Amino acid sequence: MSTLRNKVQLIGNVGQTPEIKNLESGKKVASFSIATNEFYKSSKGEKVQDTQWHNVVAWGKTAEIVENYVGTGKEIAIEGKLTTRSYESKEGEKRYVTEVIASEILLLGNGTAKAESQQ
């Protein structure tokens, strides 16, 4: 059991144009969401599609790949770890955000490229 770790693998479609930020430290970060779809049959035998949205953050060289090659609707595969953080809203409410910190991104569809982060 000592080999188990926090690992997430997803294949989905990018929901919107990734937001790219260049931090004062010189690091680059990309934020975007992807949609994953699951299909099943309801009790009435009808095909049902269940879409889940996942927030993704990529750093460094992986963020550069996202900036240059990832756009709305693009199908990608992501491997990374799941993180949860909290912050306080303008109204003073505590909010929680769950994100996938991408360590590897594989561009699917037309042309395939692989990116691994150098964190």
XYZ file of C-alpha atoms in Angstrom:
119
model
C 0.000 0.000 0.000
C 2.962 2.346 0.354
C 2.893 2.915 -3.429
C -0.575 4.491 -3.388
C -0.586 8.251 -3.887
C -2.706 11.179 -4.918
C -3.051 10.634 -8.683
C -5.760 11.769 -11.107
C -6.133 10.887 -14.792
C -8.805 12.561 -16.929
C -9.709 12.755 -20.610
C -12.046 15.555 -21.547
C -12.731 18.678 -23.564
C -11.505 22.153 -22.621
C -14.396 24.393 -21.573
C -12.981 27.852 -22.289
C -9.779 29.540 -23.412
C -7.140 28.894 -20.725
C -6.236 31.855 -18.507
C -2.465 32.402 -18.570
C -0.640 34.417 -15.904
C 3.022 35.363 -15.660
C 3.883 35.701 -11.974
C 6.413 38.163 -10.550
C 8.673 35.215 -9.751
C 8.918 34.514 -13.493
C 6.780 31.369 -13.295
C 3.915 30.856 -15.704
C 0.573 29.360 -14.629
C -2.375 28.266 -16.776
C -5.914 27.765 -15.417
C -8.792 26.176 -17.298
C -11.585 23.663 -16.940
C -12.314 20.427 -18.742
C -15.542 18.491 -19.112
C -15.630 14.711 -18.821
C -18.655 12.741 -19.992
C -20.080 9.488 -18.723
C -22.938 7.679 -20.429
C -25.373 5.245 -18.862
C -28.906 3.940 -19.352
C -31.669 5.146 -17.064
C -34.180 2.804 -15.433
C -36.432 3.524 -18.448
C -33.694 2.384 -20.848
C -32.897 5.910 -22.082
C -29.299 6.903 -22.760
C -28.207 9.582 -20.260
C -25.088 11.762 -20.460
C -23.548 12.955 -17.195
C -21.030 15.797 -17.613
C -18.599 16.682 -14.819
C -16.454 19.847 -14.840
C -12.922 19.834 -13.426
C -10.703 22.851 -12.674
C -7.131 22.347 -13.894
C -3.953 24.293 -13.089
C -0.664 23.838 -14.971
C 2.705 25.382 -14.086
C 5.972 26.084 -15.903
C 6.607 24.281 -19.186
C 3.236 22.552 -18.999
C 1.596 25.996 -18.776
C 3.543 27.048 -21.898
C 2.188 24.013 -23.792
C -1.327 24.925 -22.645
C -0.809 28.540 -23.742
C 0.413 27.542 -27.210
C -1.715 24.510 -28.069
C -4.814 24.188 -25.872
C -8.037 25.978 -26.791
C -11.765 25.764 -26.248
C -13.197 22.375 -27.207
C -9.788 20.676 -27.573
C -9.729 17.097 -26.301
C -6.878 16.497 -23.867
C -5.702 13.893 -21.375
C -4.377 15.089 -18.026
C -2.448 13.396 -15.267
C -1.840 15.148 -11.981
C -2.843 15.385 -8.352
C -6.006 16.571 -6.659
C -5.762 19.594 -4.343
C -8.278 21.561 -2.312
C -7.798 25.113 -1.106
C -10.008 27.683 0.558
C -10.382 31.443 0.371
C -12.687 34.132 1.694
C -15.126 35.772 -0.737
C -15.771 39.538 -0.888
C -18.869 38.874 1.221
C -16.738 37.216 3.917
C -17.890 33.663 3.152
C -15.361 30.831 3.192
C -15.210 29.106 -0.201
C -13.500 25.877 -1.205
C -11.960 25.038 -4.576
C -10.866 21.593 -5.750
C -8.356 21.552 -8.610
C -6.227 19.111 -10.560
C -2.593 20.216 -10.609
C -1.469 18.870 -13.985
C 1.940 17.219 -14.167
C 1.412 15.833 -17.665
C -0.861 16.838 -20.541
C -1.437 14.859 -23.708
C -3.040 16.644 -26.648
C -5.500 14.351 -28.399
C -7.061 14.561 -31.857
C -5.114 16.201 -34.693
C -1.392 15.957 -33.917
C -0.239 14.586 -30.591
C 2.234 16.234 -28.247
C 3.195 15.357 -24.702
C 4.096 17.845 -21.983
C 5.607 17.178 -18.586
C 6.000 19.915 -16.011
C 9.326 20.840 -14.505
C 8.165 21.914 -11.048
